[in-house]
mmCIF file with all atom_site columns, C-alpha atoms in Angstrom:
data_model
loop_
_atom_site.group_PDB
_atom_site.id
_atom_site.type_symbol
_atom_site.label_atom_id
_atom_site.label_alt_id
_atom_site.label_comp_id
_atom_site.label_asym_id
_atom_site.label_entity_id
_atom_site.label_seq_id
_atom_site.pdbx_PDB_ins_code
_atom_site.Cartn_x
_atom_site.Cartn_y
_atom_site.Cartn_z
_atom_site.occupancy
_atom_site.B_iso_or_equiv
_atom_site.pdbx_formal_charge
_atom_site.auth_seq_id
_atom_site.auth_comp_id
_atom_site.auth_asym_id
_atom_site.auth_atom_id
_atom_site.pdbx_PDB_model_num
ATOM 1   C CA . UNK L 1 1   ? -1.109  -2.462  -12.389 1.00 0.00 ? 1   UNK L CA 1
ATOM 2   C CA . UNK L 1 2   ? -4.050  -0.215  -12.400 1.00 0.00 ? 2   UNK L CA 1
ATOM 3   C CA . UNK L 1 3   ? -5.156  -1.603  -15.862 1.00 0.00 ? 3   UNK L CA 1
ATOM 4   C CA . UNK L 1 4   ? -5.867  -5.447  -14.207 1.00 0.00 ? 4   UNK L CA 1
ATOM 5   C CA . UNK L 1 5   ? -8.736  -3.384  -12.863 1.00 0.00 ? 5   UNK L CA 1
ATOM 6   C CA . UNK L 1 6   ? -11.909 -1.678  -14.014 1.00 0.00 ? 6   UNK L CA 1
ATOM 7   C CA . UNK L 1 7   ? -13.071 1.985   -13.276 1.00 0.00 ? 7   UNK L CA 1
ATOM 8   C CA . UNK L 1 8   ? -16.851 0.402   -12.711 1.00 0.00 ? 8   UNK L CA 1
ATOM 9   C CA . UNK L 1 9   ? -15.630 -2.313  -10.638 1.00 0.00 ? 9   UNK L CA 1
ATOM 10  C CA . UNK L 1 10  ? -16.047 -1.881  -6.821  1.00 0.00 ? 10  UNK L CA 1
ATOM 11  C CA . UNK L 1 11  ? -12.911 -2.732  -5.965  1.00 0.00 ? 11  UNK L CA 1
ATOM 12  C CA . UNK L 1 12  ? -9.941  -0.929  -3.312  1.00 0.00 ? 12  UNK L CA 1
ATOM 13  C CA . UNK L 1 13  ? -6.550  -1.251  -3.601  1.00 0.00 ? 13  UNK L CA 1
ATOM 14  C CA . UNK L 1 14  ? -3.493  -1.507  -1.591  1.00 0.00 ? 14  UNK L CA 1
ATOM 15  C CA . UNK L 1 15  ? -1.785  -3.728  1.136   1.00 0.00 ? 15  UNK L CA 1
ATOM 16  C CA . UNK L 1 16  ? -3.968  -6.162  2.424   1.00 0.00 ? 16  UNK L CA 1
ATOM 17  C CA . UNK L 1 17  ? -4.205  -7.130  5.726   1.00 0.00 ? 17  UNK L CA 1
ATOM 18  C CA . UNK L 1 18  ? -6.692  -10.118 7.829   1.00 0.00 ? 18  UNK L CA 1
ATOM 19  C CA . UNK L 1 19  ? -9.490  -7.962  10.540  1.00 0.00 ? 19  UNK L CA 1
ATOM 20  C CA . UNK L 1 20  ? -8.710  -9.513  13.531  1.00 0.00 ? 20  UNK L CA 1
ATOM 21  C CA . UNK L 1 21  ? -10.294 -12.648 14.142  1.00 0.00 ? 21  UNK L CA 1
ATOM 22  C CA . UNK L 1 22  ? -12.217 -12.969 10.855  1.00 0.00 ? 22  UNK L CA 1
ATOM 23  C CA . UNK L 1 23  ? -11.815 -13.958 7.024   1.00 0.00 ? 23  UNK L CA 1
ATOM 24  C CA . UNK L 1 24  ? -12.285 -10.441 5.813   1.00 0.00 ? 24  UNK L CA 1
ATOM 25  C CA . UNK L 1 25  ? -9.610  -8.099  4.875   1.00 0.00 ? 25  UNK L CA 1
ATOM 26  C CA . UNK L 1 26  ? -8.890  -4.562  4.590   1.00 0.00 ? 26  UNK L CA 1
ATOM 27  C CA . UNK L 1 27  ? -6.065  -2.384  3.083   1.00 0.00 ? 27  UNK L CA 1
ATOM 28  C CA . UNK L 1 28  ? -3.534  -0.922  5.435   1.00 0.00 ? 28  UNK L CA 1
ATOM 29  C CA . UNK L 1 29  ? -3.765  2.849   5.775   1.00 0.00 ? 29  UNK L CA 1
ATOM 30  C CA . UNK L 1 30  ? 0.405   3.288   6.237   1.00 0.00 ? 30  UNK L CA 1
ATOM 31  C CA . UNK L 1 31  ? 0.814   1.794   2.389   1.00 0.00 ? 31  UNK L CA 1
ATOM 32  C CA . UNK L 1 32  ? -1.740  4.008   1.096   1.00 0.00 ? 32  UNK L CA 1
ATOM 33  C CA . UNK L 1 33  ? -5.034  3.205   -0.747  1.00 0.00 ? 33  UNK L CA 1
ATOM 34  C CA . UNK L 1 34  ? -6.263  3.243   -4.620  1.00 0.00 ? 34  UNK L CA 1
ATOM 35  C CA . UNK L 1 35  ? -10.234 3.200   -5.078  1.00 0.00 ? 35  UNK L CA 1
ATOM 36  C CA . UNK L 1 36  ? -11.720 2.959   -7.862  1.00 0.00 ? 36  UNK L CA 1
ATOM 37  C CA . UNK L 1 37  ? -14.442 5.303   -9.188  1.00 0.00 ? 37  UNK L CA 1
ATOM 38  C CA . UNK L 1 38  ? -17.002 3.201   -8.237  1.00 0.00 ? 38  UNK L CA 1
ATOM 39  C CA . UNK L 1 39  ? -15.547 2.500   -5.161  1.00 0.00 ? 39  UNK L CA 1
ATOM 40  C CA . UNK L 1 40  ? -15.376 6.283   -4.550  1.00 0.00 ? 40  UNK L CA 1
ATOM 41  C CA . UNK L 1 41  ? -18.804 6.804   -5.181  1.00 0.00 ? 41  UNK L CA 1
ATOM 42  C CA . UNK L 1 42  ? -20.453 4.045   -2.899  1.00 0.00 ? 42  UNK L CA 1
ATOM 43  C CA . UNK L 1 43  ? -18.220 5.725   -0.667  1.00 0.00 ? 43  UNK L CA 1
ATOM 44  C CA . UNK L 1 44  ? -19.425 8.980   -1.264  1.00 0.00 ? 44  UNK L CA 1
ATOM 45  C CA . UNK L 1 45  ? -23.118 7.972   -1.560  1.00 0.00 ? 45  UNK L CA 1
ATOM 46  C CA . UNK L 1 46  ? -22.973 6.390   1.723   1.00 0.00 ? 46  UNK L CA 1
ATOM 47  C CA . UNK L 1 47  ? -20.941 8.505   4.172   1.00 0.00 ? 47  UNK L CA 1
ATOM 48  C CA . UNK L 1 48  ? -23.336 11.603  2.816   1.00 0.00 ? 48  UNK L CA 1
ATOM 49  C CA . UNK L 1 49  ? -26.306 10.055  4.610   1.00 0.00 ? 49  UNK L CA 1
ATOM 50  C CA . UNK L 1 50  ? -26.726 11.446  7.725   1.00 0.00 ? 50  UNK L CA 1
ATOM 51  C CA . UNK L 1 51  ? -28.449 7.962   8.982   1.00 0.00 ? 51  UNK L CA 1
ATOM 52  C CA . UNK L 1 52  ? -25.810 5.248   7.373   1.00 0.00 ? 52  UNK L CA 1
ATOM 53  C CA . UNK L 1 53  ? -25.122 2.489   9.815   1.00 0.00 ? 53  UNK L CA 1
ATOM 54  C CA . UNK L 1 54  ? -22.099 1.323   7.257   1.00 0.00 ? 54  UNK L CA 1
ATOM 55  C CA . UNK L 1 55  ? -19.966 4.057   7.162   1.00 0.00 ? 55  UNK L CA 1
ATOM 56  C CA . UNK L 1 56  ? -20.229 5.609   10.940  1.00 0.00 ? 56  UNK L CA 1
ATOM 57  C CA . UNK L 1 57  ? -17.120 6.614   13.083  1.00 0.00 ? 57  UNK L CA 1
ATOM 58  C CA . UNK L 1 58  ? -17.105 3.688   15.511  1.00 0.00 ? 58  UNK L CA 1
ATOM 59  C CA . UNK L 1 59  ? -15.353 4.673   18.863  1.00 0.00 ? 59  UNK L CA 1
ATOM 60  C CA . UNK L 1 60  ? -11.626 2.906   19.067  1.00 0.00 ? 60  UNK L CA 1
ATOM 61  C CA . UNK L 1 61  ? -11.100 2.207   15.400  1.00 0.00 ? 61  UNK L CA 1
ATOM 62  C CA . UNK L 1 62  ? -8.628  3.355   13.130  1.00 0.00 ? 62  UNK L CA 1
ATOM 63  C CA . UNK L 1 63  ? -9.029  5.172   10.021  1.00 0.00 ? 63  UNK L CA 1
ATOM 64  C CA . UNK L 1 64  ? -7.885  1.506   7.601   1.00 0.00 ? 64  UNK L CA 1
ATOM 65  C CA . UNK L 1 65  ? -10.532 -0.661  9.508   1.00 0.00 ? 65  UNK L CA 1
ATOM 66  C CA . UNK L 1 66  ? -13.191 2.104   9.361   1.00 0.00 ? 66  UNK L CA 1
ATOM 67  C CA . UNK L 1 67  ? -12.573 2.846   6.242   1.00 0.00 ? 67  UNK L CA 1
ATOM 68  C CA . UNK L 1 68  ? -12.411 -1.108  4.890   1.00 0.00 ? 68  UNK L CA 1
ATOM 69  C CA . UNK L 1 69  ? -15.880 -1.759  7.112   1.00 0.00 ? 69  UNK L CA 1
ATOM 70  C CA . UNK L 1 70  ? -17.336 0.867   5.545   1.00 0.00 ? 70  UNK L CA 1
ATOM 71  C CA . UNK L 1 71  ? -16.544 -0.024  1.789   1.00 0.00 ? 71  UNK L CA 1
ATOM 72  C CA . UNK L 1 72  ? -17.343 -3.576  2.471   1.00 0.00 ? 72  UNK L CA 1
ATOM 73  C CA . UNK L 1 73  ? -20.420 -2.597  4.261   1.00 0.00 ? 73  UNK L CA 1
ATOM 74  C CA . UNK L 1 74  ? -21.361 -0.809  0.685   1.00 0.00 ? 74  UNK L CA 1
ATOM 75  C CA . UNK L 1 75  ? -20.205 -4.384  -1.321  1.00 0.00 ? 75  UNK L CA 1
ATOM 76  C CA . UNK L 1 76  ? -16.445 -2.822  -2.286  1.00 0.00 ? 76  UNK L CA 1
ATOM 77  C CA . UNK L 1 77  ? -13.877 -5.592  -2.207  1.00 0.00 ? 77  UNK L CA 1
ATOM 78  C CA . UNK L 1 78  ? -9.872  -5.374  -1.788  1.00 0.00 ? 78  UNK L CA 1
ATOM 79  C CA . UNK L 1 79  ? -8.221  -6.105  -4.604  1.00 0.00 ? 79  UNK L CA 1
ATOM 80  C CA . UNK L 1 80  ? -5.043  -8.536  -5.063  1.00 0.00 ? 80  UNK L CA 1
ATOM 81  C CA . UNK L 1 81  ? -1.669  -5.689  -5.932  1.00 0.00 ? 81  UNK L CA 1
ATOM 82  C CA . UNK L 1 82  ? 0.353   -7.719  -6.124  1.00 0.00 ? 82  UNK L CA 1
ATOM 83  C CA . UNK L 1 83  ? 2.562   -8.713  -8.959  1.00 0.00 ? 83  UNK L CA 1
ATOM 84  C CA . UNK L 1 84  ? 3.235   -11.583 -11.128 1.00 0.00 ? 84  UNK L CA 1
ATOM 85  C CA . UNK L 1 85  ? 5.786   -12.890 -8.930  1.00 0.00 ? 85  UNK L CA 1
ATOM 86  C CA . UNK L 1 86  ? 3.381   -12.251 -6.507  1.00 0.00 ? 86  UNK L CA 1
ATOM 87  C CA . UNK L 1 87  ? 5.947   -9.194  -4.697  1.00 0.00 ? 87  UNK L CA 1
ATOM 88  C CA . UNK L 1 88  ? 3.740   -6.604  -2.774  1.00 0.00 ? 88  UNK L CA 1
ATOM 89  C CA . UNK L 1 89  ? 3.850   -3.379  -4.641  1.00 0.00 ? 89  UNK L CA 1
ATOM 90  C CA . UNK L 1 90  ? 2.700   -1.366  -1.964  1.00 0.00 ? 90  UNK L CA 1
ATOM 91  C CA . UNK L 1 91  ? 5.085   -1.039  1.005   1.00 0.00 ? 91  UNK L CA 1
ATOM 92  C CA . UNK L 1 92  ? 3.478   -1.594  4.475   1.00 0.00 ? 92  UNK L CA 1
ATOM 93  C CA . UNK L 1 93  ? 6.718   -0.239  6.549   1.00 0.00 ? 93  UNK L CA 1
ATOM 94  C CA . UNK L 1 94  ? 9.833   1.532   6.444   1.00 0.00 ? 94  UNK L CA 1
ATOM 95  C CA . UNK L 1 95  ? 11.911  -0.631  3.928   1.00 0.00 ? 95  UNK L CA 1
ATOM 96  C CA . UNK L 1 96  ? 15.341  -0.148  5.878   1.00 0.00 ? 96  UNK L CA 1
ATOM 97  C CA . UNK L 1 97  ? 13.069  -1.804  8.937   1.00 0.00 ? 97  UNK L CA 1
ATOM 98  C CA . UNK L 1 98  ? 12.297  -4.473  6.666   1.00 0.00 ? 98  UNK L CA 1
ATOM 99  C CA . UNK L 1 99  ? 15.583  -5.142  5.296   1.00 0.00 ? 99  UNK L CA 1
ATOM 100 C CA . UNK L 1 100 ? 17.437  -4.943  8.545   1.00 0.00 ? 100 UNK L CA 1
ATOM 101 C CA . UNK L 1 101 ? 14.890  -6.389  10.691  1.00 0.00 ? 101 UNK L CA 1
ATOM 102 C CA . UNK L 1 102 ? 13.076  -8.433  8.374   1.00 0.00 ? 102 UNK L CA 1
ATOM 103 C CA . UNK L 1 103 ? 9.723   -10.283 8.080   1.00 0.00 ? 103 UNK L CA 1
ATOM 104 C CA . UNK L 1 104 ? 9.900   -12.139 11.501  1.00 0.00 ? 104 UNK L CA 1
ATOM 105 C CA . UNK L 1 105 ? 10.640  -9.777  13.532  1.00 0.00 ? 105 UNK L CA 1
ATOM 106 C CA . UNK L 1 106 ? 7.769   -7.689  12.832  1.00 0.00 ? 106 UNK L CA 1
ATOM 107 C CA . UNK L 1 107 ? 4.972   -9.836  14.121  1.00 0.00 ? 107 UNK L CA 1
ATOM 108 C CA . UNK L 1 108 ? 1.973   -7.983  13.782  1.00 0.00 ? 108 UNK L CA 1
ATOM 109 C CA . UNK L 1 109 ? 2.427   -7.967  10.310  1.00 0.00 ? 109 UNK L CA 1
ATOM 110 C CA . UNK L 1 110 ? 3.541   -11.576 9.781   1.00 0.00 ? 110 UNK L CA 1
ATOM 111 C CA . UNK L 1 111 ? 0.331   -12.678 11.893  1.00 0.00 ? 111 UNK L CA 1
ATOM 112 C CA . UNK L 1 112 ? -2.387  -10.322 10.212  1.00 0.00 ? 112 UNK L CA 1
ATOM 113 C CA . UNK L 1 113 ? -0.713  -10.271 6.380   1.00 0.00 ? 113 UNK L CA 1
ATOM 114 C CA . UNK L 1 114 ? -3.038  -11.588 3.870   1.00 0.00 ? 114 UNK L CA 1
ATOM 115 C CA . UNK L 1 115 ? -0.808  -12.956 1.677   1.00 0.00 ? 115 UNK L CA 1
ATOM 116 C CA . UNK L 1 116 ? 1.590   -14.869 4.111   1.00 0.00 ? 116 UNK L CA 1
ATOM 117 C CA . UNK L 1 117 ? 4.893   -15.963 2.884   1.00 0.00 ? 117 UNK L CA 1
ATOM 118 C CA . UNK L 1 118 ? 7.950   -17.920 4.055   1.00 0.00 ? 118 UNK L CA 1
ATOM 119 C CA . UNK L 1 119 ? 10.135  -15.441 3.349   1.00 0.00 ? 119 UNK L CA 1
ATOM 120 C CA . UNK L 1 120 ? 11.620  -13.469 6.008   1.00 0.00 ? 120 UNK L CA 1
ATOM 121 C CA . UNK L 1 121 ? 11.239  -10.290 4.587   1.00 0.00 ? 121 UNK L CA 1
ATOM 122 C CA . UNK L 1 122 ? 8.041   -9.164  2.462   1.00 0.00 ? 122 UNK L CA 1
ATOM 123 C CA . UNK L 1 123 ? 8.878   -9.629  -1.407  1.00 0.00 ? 123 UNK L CA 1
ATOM 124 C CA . UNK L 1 124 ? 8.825   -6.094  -2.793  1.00 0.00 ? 124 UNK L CA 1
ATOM 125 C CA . UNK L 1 125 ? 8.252   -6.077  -6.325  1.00 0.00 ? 125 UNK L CA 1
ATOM 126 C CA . UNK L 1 126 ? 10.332  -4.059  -8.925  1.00 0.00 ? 126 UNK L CA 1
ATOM 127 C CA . UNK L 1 127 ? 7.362   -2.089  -9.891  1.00 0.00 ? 127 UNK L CA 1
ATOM 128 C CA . UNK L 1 128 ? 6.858   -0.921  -6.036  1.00 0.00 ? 128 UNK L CA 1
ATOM 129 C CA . UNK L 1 129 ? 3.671   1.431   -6.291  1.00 0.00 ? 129 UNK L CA 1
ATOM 130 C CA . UNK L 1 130 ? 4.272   3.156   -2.810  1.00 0.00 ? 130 UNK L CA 1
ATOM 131 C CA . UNK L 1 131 ? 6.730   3.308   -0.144  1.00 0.00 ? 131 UNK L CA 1
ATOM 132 C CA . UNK L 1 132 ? 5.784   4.055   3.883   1.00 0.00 ? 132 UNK L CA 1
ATOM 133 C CA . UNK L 1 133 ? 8.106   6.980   4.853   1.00 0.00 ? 133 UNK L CA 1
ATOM 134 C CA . UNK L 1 134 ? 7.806   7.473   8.440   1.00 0.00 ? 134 UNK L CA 1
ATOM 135 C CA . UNK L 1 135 ? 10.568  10.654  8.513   1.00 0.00 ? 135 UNK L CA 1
ATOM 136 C CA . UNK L 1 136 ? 9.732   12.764  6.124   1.00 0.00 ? 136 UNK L CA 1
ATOM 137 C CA . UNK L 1 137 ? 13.341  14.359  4.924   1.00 0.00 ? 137 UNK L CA 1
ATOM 138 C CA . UNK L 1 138 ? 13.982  10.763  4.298   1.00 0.00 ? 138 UNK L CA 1
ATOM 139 C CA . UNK L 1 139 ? 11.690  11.046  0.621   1.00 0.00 ? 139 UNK L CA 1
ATOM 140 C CA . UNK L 1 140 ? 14.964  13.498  -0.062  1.00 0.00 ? 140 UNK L CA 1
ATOM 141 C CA . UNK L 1 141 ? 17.439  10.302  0.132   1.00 0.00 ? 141 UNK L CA 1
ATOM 142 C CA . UNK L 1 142 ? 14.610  8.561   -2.104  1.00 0.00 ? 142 UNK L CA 1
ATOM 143 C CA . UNK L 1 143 ? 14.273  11.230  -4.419  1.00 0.00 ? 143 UNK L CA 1
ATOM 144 C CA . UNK L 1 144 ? 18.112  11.712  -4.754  1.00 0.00 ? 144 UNK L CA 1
ATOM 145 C CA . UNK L 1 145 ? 18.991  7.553   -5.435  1.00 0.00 ? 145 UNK L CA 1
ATOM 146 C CA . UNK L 1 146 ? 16.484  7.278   -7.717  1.00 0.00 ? 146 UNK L CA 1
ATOM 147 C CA . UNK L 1 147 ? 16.758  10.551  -10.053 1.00 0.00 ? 147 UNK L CA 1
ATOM 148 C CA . UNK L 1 148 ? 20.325  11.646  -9.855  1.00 0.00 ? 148 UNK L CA 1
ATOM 149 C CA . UNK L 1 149 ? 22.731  8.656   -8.410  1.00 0.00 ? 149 UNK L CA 1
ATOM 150 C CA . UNK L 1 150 ? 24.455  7.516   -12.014 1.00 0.00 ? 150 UNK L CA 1
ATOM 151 C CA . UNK L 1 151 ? 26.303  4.208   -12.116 1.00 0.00 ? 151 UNK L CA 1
ATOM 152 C CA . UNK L 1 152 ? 30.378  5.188   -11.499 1.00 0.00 ? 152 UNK L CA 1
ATOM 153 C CA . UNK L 1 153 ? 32.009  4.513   -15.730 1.00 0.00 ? 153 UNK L CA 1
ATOM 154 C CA . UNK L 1 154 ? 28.007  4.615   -17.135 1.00 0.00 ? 154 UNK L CA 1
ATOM 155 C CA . UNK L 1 155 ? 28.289  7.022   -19.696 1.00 0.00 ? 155 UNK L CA 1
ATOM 156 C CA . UNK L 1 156 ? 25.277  9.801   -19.806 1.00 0.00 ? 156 UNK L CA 1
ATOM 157 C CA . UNK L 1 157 ? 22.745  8.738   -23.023 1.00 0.00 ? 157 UNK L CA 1
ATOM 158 C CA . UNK L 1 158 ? 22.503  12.679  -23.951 1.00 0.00 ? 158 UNK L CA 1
ATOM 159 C CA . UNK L 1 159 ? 23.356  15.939  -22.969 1.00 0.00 ? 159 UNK L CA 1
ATOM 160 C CA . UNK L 1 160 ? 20.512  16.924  -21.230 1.00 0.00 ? 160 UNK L CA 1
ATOM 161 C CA . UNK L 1 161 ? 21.735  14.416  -18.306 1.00 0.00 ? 161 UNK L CA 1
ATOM 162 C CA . UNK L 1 162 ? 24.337  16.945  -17.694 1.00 0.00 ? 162 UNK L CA 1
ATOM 163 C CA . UNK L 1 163 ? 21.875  19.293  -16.450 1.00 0.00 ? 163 UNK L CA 1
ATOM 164 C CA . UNK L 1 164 ? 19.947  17.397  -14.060 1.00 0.00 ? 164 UNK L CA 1
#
């Protein structure tokens, strides 16, 4: 995914949500965030100046908005992640929250979204980037389905699979 994208570009990536009332968008902090190098470096460049009006903590904002007013403040865009079937690849809640309680029953992020869907459930894609894990042994259950579940009459390609 990273590879749509150049290192020089001023670009941020992850899931995009609307700012309240407004046509801009920013990347929600509980999904994670990808800058680019030049991204970083606006960043850097600005928040180091002791008398920046773009990248100052603003009382009653939380660490995605500040952080997206800031890099758009400093001409750093979101970038689109998601992919070719247009799925998000990165995760904005707790997937068994999704599954069970889908899309519509989660309305903050059905109203503030910026790529709205009819779905009831947000599309994830196959190539999911990152995953919000609100309880923490739960990356354990993660870690174990994805590395070491084997499909029951699969046989193992090599003996190394033994082992792990």
């Amino acid at each position: 995914m990273l590879q749509k994208f150049s290192a020089s570009e001023p670009i941020y990536l992850g899931y995009e949500l609307k700012y309240p009332g407004t046509n801009l968008s920013f990347n929600y902090w509980k999904s994670g965030y990808v800058l680019s190098r030049e991204a970083l470096r606006r960043y850097t460049v600005e928040a180091k100046k002791s008398d920046s009006k773009h990248c100052m903590k603003m009382q009653g904002f939380t660490e995605d908005l500040e952080l997206g007013r800031c890099l758009m403040n400093v001409g750093v865009v979101t970038g689109d992640t998601r992919d070719e079937l247009g799925h998000e690849t990165f995760i904005p809640i707790v997937t068994s929250e999704l599954f069970i309680k889908g899309y519509d029953y989660i309305p903050w992020l059905r109203n503030m979204s910026w790529h709205s869907t009819d779905l009831h459930t947000v599309p994830i894609s196959r190539r999911a980037i990152t995953f919000h894990v609100s309880y923490p042994p739960r990356i354990f259950d993660l870690y174990y389905f994805m590395y070491h579940v084997r499909i029951f009459g699969k046989p193992l390609r090599n003996s190394m699979e033994l082992l792990s």
